[in-house]
Every structure is written in C-alpha cells, then in structure tokens.
Amino acid sequence: DEGLLFDNRGTSEAALVQTIALGESPQDHAQFELTVAAKATLGVQAQRHPFIELSWLTAQGALTGAPTQTEVMPGDMGESQIVVTRPATAAQAELRLVAPAHTSLLLQRVGLRAVQTVTVPINFVAQSPGELVVRNLAVAYDVGEAVSPPMPVGGLCTPSLPGPRVGKSATECCFCPCCQEETEFVAPNPVITPAGSPAQIGRCANCGAALIRMGGTLAAARPNELAAFQPRRVVAGRPAIVRQVMAPLAIFQPAVVALPPLTAIAGIGQARATQLGQMGIDSVAKLAAARPDEIDGLRGVSREMAIGFIRAAQRLV
C-alpha cells in the first residue's frame, strides 16, 4: 500500500529507464522540477545507496549537459524537489531509477514537470539610512478556475457495450435500470443537456421505460430540460386515527408461593425451629440468607451442620 517496490537481489546494478519528450521551445520550458518520494533498504553486502538520475538527450539520443543524481536514503518515506535547468540542445529527458546490487527502492512518487519562472520585483523604500531584516518571506499563488475543453464540432461518440447482442450494433444496445439487463435502445432523439453536452433520449424496447444515453451529434440536437428528481414531503398535523378501540388492560398479579416451614429441613425439629425464631430466623428465606456463624452457636449445632442447614434452605427458596 506504500508504493511500488523495486527490489534488486542480484550482484549487478538494475535500472528502470523512461524517456520523456520535451517541448520544442527551450525558452518556454527552460526549468523542470524533479519530485521524488521514496525510501531505500540496504542489504548487508550493499556498496551504495539507490539513486534517481535525470539525463538530457538530443533529438538523436545523444547525451547533452550534465546529469542530475539524487540518492534515496533509508528511513521514513521522504519527498524532495530539485529544480534543474534544461540545456538548449536537449529534446528529451531520460529518467533512470537505479537500484545497485543488494538494495531495494520503495517508490511512492516520481514526477518531472516543467516550471515557468516569473520575475517579481520587490522594492523597499526607506526614509532614512539603516538595515532591513526580512523574516518568514512566503510566496502565494492565485489558482485560476479550470476551463472545460471545448466541445468537438461533431459531438461525442455514444458509449458502446463490450458485448452487443447478436445481429445488433453497439449503438442499438443499452442497459435498462428497470429490466436490470441489456436491452435494445429504440426511438433515439438527439438532445442537448443544460450543460451543453450532446445526449440521446429513447426508450427500452422491452419495458418501454424512458432512457437517456450520453453522447451523439450536435447537428440535429435540440435543447432539452432533463427531468430531475424532486422529493415530495408531506407533513401531517397529527397522526390519523383509523379506528378507536377502548379495551381494559390486564394487570399482572405475581403469584405468591408459600415457602415450607423450617421443620421441612432435615435436622431442624420444632424445638430447634423455636430457637432459630428467637434469634430472628423464623423462615426458610431468612435461613437461606443467614451466615454460618449466626447459627453455629445453637446447642448441638456445629459449623458443618449450620452450613448444611443454610444450603438446604437455599434449595427451597
């Protein structure tokens, strides 16, 4: 995901070379900016870093001028810009991505673009002798609005499907969103969209739905206001009552389940139940919530018996 990996595990230098044709007027494009965003990885036996070289060639392919090299260092992905001057005899630029033996080059961006320099005079007017210090000097650009290319005189070609039906040309086929399949486009009428682009309005031969297809000629086209989707919003004052029904609601009454007495637990007779009641433990529920040290002091009741009484009560709750 970080970029293109150029890996050289061999013993000799490897290079990717691309030749770029330049303009015919060196005066209009005398300077170029080389942008490099890459990082290198060096093997144990690597002798030098990978580098990117820009050379200038004549129209016959001969070298002219001095080449420019920039080394790519290991570490984080960094971006650098170098402004180079085009020789007057250069008609081509050759860009070489070089990976020496046992190195790899991870490329995120490599670009070469012409730079038009503009001389901007800066004048300082002083009322008295002295020194002037300028800090944080910056240059800002006003980017103009993009201009759309003019429409060709003959219009635009209509889009064709990769696999037209047998016996039908590509211009007679169209995808219908209602049928969800490729159908025949019939009764085409050339129109011009509000943006000035040619289009065709027709219908599906299968279901009759209206279809629009971009492209076509401008000669017989007429301006057409294409139908746009207009959402319809209905706001009701209050919910509509279809039928009003009055019915009593059933009130849930939880069932009351009576717990067995303390004497239902093995080992607890009437006398021992009376002793527990005197201690405030007069039901199975209270015995289930009691602690063993609260009842192991009764006569003849050990701690193990108290734990057994509590567990038996918890099973009954």
XYZ file of C-alpha atoms in Angstrom:
317
model
C 0.000 0.000 0.000
C 3.013 2.340 0.457
C 4.098 2.322 -3.168
C 5.971 0.369 -5.842
C 8.823 -1.873 -4.653
C 11.874 -2.151 -6.932
C 13.952 -4.958 -5.402
C 17.392 -5.964 -6.684
C 18.767 -9.109 -5.044
C 21.321 -9.719 -7.761
C 25.011 -8.930 -7.900
C 24.854 -6.208 -10.584
C 23.127 -2.861 -10.909
C 19.495 -2.757 -12.130
C 17.679 0.253 -13.565
C 14.243 1.284 -14.813
C 14.501 3.811 -17.648
C 11.844 6.109 -19.118
C 12.358 8.663 -21.889
C 10.246 11.843 -21.845
C 9.773 14.059 -24.895
C 10.187 17.771 -24.171
C 8.712 20.796 -25.873
C 10.294 22.272 -28.962
C 10.975 25.665 -27.388
C 13.629 25.561 -24.640
C 12.886 29.190 -23.794
C 9.287 28.362 -22.761
C 10.264 25.349 -20.635
C 13.811 26.071 -19.517
C 13.417 24.703 -15.985
C 11.951 21.454 -14.679
C 11.137 20.238 -11.186
C 12.035 16.673 -10.257
C 9.912 15.339 -7.373
C 10.963 12.150 -5.587
C 9.128 10.411 -2.726
C 10.919 7.150 -1.919
C 12.938 5.264 0.656
C 15.706 2.677 0.340
C 16.580 -0.609 2.009
C 20.202 -1.739 2.044
C 21.355 -5.327 2.278
C 24.423 -6.482 4.183
C 26.554 -6.563 1.011
C 25.272 -3.262 -0.426
C 28.033 -0.886 -1.579
C 25.992 2.267 -2.271
C 22.512 3.756 -1.955
C 19.861 3.590 -4.674
C 19.566 6.795 -6.681
C 17.458 8.532 -9.306
C 19.241 10.064 -12.291
C 17.922 12.624 -14.762
C 19.814 12.970 -18.055
C 19.253 15.194 -21.097
C 19.268 13.841 -24.655
C 19.309 15.446 -28.065
C 16.775 14.593 -30.761
C 19.219 11.923 -31.996
C 19.503 10.377 -28.497
C 22.978 11.670 -27.631
C 23.746 12.891 -24.126
C 23.907 16.644 -23.635
C 24.534 18.591 -20.471
C 25.367 17.206 -17.063
C 23.065 14.594 -15.486
C 21.465 15.159 -12.089
C 21.512 12.472 -9.413
C 19.706 12.283 -6.081
C 20.343 9.467 -3.634
C 17.485 7.748 -1.812
C 18.238 7.189 1.850
C 16.843 4.554 4.253
C 14.350 5.508 6.932
C 10.978 7.166 6.622
C 9.383 7.993 3.291
C 10.621 11.466 2.386
C 9.796 13.794 -0.504
C 12.288 16.127 -2.133
C 12.114 18.575 -5.030
C 15.035 19.528 -7.257
C 14.843 22.292 -9.869
C 17.072 21.596 -12.886
C 17.822 23.670 -15.976
C 17.270 22.189 -19.400
C 20.150 22.514 -21.854
C 19.358 24.413 -25.032
C 20.120 21.360 -27.201
C 18.001 18.928 -25.167
C 14.904 17.490 -26.844
C 14.337 14.560 -24.470
C 14.768 13.752 -20.800
C 15.792 10.311 -19.573
C 14.756 9.309 -16.063
C 16.600 6.332 -14.529
C 15.622 4.603 -11.278
C 18.772 2.754 -10.254
C 18.951 0.031 -7.605
C 22.530 -1.188 -7.006
C 23.204 -4.788 -6.015
C 21.583 -5.976 -2.755
C 19.323 -2.906 -2.436
C 15.633 -2.177 -2.834
C 13.780 1.011 -3.655
C 10.243 1.730 -2.436
C 8.732 4.394 -4.698
C 5.683 6.413 -3.798
C 6.025 9.230 -6.309
C 8.441 10.235 -9.055
C 7.490 13.184 -11.236
C 9.031 15.626 -13.691
C 7.153 18.766 -14.654
C 8.011 21.994 -16.412
C 8.342 25.067 -14.219
C 7.622 28.531 -15.529
C 9.546 31.109 -13.533
C 8.220 34.622 -13.140
C 10.391 37.530 -12.066
C 8.612 39.590 -9.409
C 10.314 42.858 -8.445
C 10.346 43.743 -4.739
C 11.142 47.350 -3.890
C 11.807 48.748 -0.418
C 11.535 52.482 0.177
C 13.467 53.785 3.190
C 13.055 57.216 4.735
C 16.433 57.067 6.444
C 19.637 55.006 6.294
C 19.631 51.702 8.160
C 19.397 47.929 7.855
C 16.341 45.942 6.786
C 15.662 42.421 8.067
C 13.056 40.284 6.286
C 11.717 37.172 8.006
C 9.217 34.477 7.042
C 9.074 35.509 3.398
C 6.401 33.439 1.637
C 5.028 33.182 -1.886
C 1.322 32.603 -2.537
C -0.303 31.609 -5.815
C -3.737 32.556 -7.101
C -5.046 29.411 -8.763
C -7.366 30.171 -11.643
C -10.565 28.301 -12.359
C -10.277 25.257 -14.567
C -11.649 25.803 -18.056
C -13.570 22.943 -19.621
C -12.287 21.836 -23.028
C -14.454 22.937 -25.956
C -16.976 20.500 -27.345
C -15.841 18.870 -30.606
C -17.671 20.062 -33.703
C -19.003 16.605 -34.460
C -20.165 15.968 -30.891
C -19.225 12.981 -28.762
C -19.331 9.299 -29.551
C -22.038 7.289 -27.840
C -20.881 4.738 -25.254
C -20.916 1.176 -26.517
C -21.296 -2.006 -24.519
C -18.486 -4.566 -24.628
C -20.808 -7.341 -25.821
C -23.703 -6.192 -28.054
C -26.467 -8.603 -28.954
C -26.133 -10.835 -31.962
C -27.428 -9.010 -35.009
C -27.454 -5.626 -33.255
C -24.821 -2.934 -33.392
C -23.331 -1.497 -30.231
C -25.255 1.767 -30.728
C -28.616 -0.054 -30.565
C -27.957 -1.634 -27.165
C -28.344 -0.030 -23.760
C -28.656 -1.118 -20.143
C -32.151 -0.616 -18.714
C -32.271 0.017 -14.941
C -35.889 -1.184 -14.812
C -35.239 -4.507 -16.551
C -31.813 -4.812 -14.929
C -30.365 -6.161 -18.153
C -29.041 -5.146 -21.555
C -31.914 -4.285 -23.887
C -32.465 -2.571 -27.213
C -32.418 1.239 -27.253
C -35.192 2.371 -29.646
C -36.554 5.717 -30.889
C -33.430 7.759 -30.125
C -33.811 11.540 -30.308
C -30.701 13.759 -30.165
C -30.872 16.441 -27.475
C -28.546 18.877 -25.731
C -28.288 18.842 -21.951
C -28.389 22.102 -19.937
C -24.591 21.806 -19.642
C -24.255 21.814 -23.454
C -23.368 18.140 -23.871
C -24.984 16.004 -26.576
C -27.210 13.130 -25.477
C -29.927 10.827 -26.776
C -33.364 10.208 -25.293
C -35.092 6.960 -26.179
C -36.906 4.081 -24.584
C -36.375 0.453 -23.696
C -37.743 -1.971 -26.281
C -38.618 -4.430 -23.524
C -40.475 -2.413 -20.858
C -40.868 0.983 -22.558
C -39.051 2.912 -19.818
C -37.514 6.235 -20.837
C -33.733 6.038 -21.172
C -31.031 8.633 -21.669
C -27.637 7.960 -23.160
C -24.833 10.498 -23.255
C -23.040 11.262 -26.497
C -24.146 11.864 -30.040
C -24.008 14.586 -32.672
C -24.811 18.254 -32.215
C -26.126 18.887 -35.727
C -29.764 17.815 -35.240
C -29.852 18.058 -31.455
C -32.326 20.309 -29.677
C -32.047 21.761 -26.175
C -33.840 19.623 -23.617
C -34.534 20.145 -19.951
C -33.872 16.759 -18.427
C -36.301 15.637 -15.755
C -34.825 15.998 -12.305
C -35.916 14.185 -9.191
C -37.985 16.363 -6.889
C -38.607 14.879 -3.442
C -42.146 15.191 -2.150
C -42.558 15.843 1.530
C -45.923 15.579 3.263
C -46.211 16.945 6.792
C -49.225 15.761 8.783
C -50.644 17.853 11.604
C -51.246 14.821 13.783
C -51.450 11.051 13.378
C -54.571 9.862 11.629
C -56.939 7.700 13.721
C -58.329 4.847 11.677
C -60.430 3.245 14.422
C -60.565 3.951 18.106
C -60.846 0.882 20.341
C -61.259 1.019 24.117
C -60.097 -2.145 25.862
C -59.192 -2.740 29.505
C -55.601 -3.600 30.193
C -54.879 -6.759 32.112
C -52.945 -6.048 35.296
C -50.250 -8.552 36.076
C -50.538 -10.040 39.524
C -47.487 -12.003 40.603
C -48.262 -15.383 42.077
C -47.463 -15.797 45.763
C -45.731 -19.086 46.553
C -45.726 -20.146 50.193
C -42.378 -21.448 51.422
C -42.243 -24.565 53.602
C -41.596 -24.175 57.352
C -38.189 -24.559 58.943
C -39.108 -28.032 60.138
C -39.100 -29.193 56.495
C -35.287 -29.154 56.626
C -33.745 -32.361 57.910
C -32.191 -31.869 61.349
C -34.479 -28.992 62.380
C -37.298 -30.023 64.706
C -39.857 -27.883 66.455
C -37.561 -27.084 69.378
C -34.677 -26.041 67.109
C -37.066 -24.023 64.931
C -38.231 -22.195 68.072
C -34.619 -21.394 68.965
C -33.976 -20.044 65.456
C -37.125 -17.913 65.686
C -35.876 -16.400 68.927
C -32.718 -15.403 67.013
C -34.828 -13.668 64.322
C -34.573 -16.509 61.783
C -38.212 -17.563 61.631
C -38.492 -18.582 57.955
C -36.714 -20.586 55.291
C -35.917 -17.374 53.358
C -34.153 -15.818 56.362
C -32.250 -19.038 56.991
C -31.085 -19.068 53.346
C -29.697 -15.532 53.785
C -28.061 -16.230 57.170
C -24.358 -16.749 57.801
C -22.976 -19.939 59.335
C -21.528 -18.088 62.346
C -25.019 -16.804 63.234
C -26.439 -20.261 63.946
C -23.472 -22.454 64.836
C -23.803 -21.304 68.455
C -27.051 -23.222 68.972
C -26.893 -26.186 71.278
C -25.808 -29.255 69.380
C -25.218 -27.367 66.069
C -21.696 -27.416 64.643
C -20.398 -25.195 61.849
C -20.734 -28.015 59.317
C -24.390 -28.545 60.374
C -25.041 -24.795 60.096
C -23.653 -24.753 56.537
C -25.832 -27.762 55.687
C -28.992 -26.045 57.078
C -28.267 -22.882 55.024
C -27.676 -24.807 51.791
C -30.871 -26.828 52.303
C -32.809 -23.594 52.844
C -31.297 -22.054 49.679
C -32.529 -25.041 47.669
C -36.075 -24.477 48.942
C -36.161 -20.756 48.171
